[in-house]
C-alpha cells in the first residue's frame, strides 16, 4: 500500500471578490476580508456574488 493512497488531499477553491477583486476562499466565509463586505456563493460553481444577487452571474445557479 502506498502512503499517498492513505492520505486524502483537500483542495481549497478560491475565487475573486466581485467588489475589490481580492482572492477569497470559497469556503464558509460570508464576507470579503479586504473590503469587509458580505458575499454569497454559487452552489454550482462556487463563484462569489454580491449579497443582493439572486442568481450566479457566472453560471445562473442558485446562491447560498
CSV table of C-alpha atoms in Angstrom, one decimal:
chain,number,residue,atom,x,y,z
A,1,UNK,CA,0.0,0.0,0.0
A,2,UNK,CA,1.3,3.4,-1.0
A,3,UNK,CA,1.4,6.2,1.6
A,4,UNK,CA,-0.3,8.5,-0.9
A,5,UNK,CA,-3.3,6.2,-1.0
A,6,UNK,CA,-3.9,6.6,2.7
A,7,UNK,CA,-3.7,10.4,2.6
A,8,UNK,CA,-6.6,12.4,1.3
A,9,UNK,CA,-5.8,15.7,-0.4
A,10,UNK,CA,-8.1,18.6,0.2
A,11,UNK,CA,-8.4,21.4,-2.3
A,12,UNK,CA,-9.3,24.9,-1.3
A,13,UNK,CA,-11.3,26.5,-4.1
A,14,UNK,CA,-10.6,30.2,-4.5
A,15,UNK,CA,-12.5,32.9,-6.2
A,16,UNK,CA,-12.4,36.7,-6.5
A,17,UNK,CA,-14.5,39.3,-4.7
A,18,UNK,CA,-16.8,41.0,-7.2
A,19,UNK,CA,-16.2,44.3,-5.4
A,20,UNK,CA,-12.4,44.6,-4.9
A,21,UNK,CA,-11.1,41.6,-7.0
A,22,UNK,CA,-9.2,40.3,-3.9
A,23,UNK,CA,-8.8,36.5,-3.8
A,24,UNK,CA,-11.1,34.9,-1.2
A,25,UNK,CA,-11.5,31.4,0.0
A,26,UNK,CA,-14.8,29.9,-1.3
A,27,UNK,CA,-15.5,28.1,1.9
A,28,UNK,CA,-18.0,29.3,4.5
A,29,UNK,CA,-16.5,32.7,4.7
A,30,UNK,CA,-19.6,35.0,4.3
A,31,UNK,CA,-17.6,38.1,3.6
A,32,UNK,CA,-14.5,39.5,1.8
A,33,UNK,CA,-11.9,40.4,4.5
A,34,UNK,CA,-10.1,43.2,2.5
A,35,UNK,CA,-13.3,45.2,1.7
A,36,UNK,CA,-15.4,43.8,4.7
A,37,UNK,CA,-18.5,43.2,2.5
A,38,UNK,CA,-20.9,40.3,2.7
A,39,UNK,CA,-20.7,37.8,-0.1
A,40,UNK,CA,-22.8,34.9,-1.3
A,41,UNK,CA,-21.5,31.9,-3.2
A,42,UNK,CA,-23.0,29.9,-6.0
A,43,UNK,CA,-23.9,26.3,-5.1
A,44,UNK,CA,-22.8,25.1,-8.6
A,45,UNK,CA,-19.6,26.9,-9.5
A,46,UNK,CA,-18.6,28.4,-6.0
A,47,UNK,CA,-18.2,31.9,-7.5
A,48,UNK,CA,-18.6,34.8,-5.2
A,49,UNK,CA,-21.5,37.1,-5.9
A,50,UNK,CA,-22.8,40.4,-4.4
A,51,UNK,CA,-25.1,39.8,-1.5
A,52,UNK,CA,-28.1,41.4,-3.3
A,53,UNK,CA,-27.7,39.0,-6.3
A,54,UNK,CA,-30.4,36.4,-6.7
A,55,UNK,CA,-28.7,34.1,-9.2
A,56,UNK,CA,-25.0,33.5,-10.0
A,57,UNK,CA,-23.7,36.0,-12.5
A,58,UNK,CA,-21.3,33.3,-13.9
A,59,UNK,CA,-23.5,30.2,-14.4
A,60,UNK,CA,-27.0,31.2,-13.4
A,61,UNK,CA,-27.0,28.7,-10.5
A,62,UNK,CA,-28.6,29.2,-7.1
A,63,UNK,CA,-26.7,31.2,-4.4
A,64,UNK,CA,-26.1,30.2,-0.8
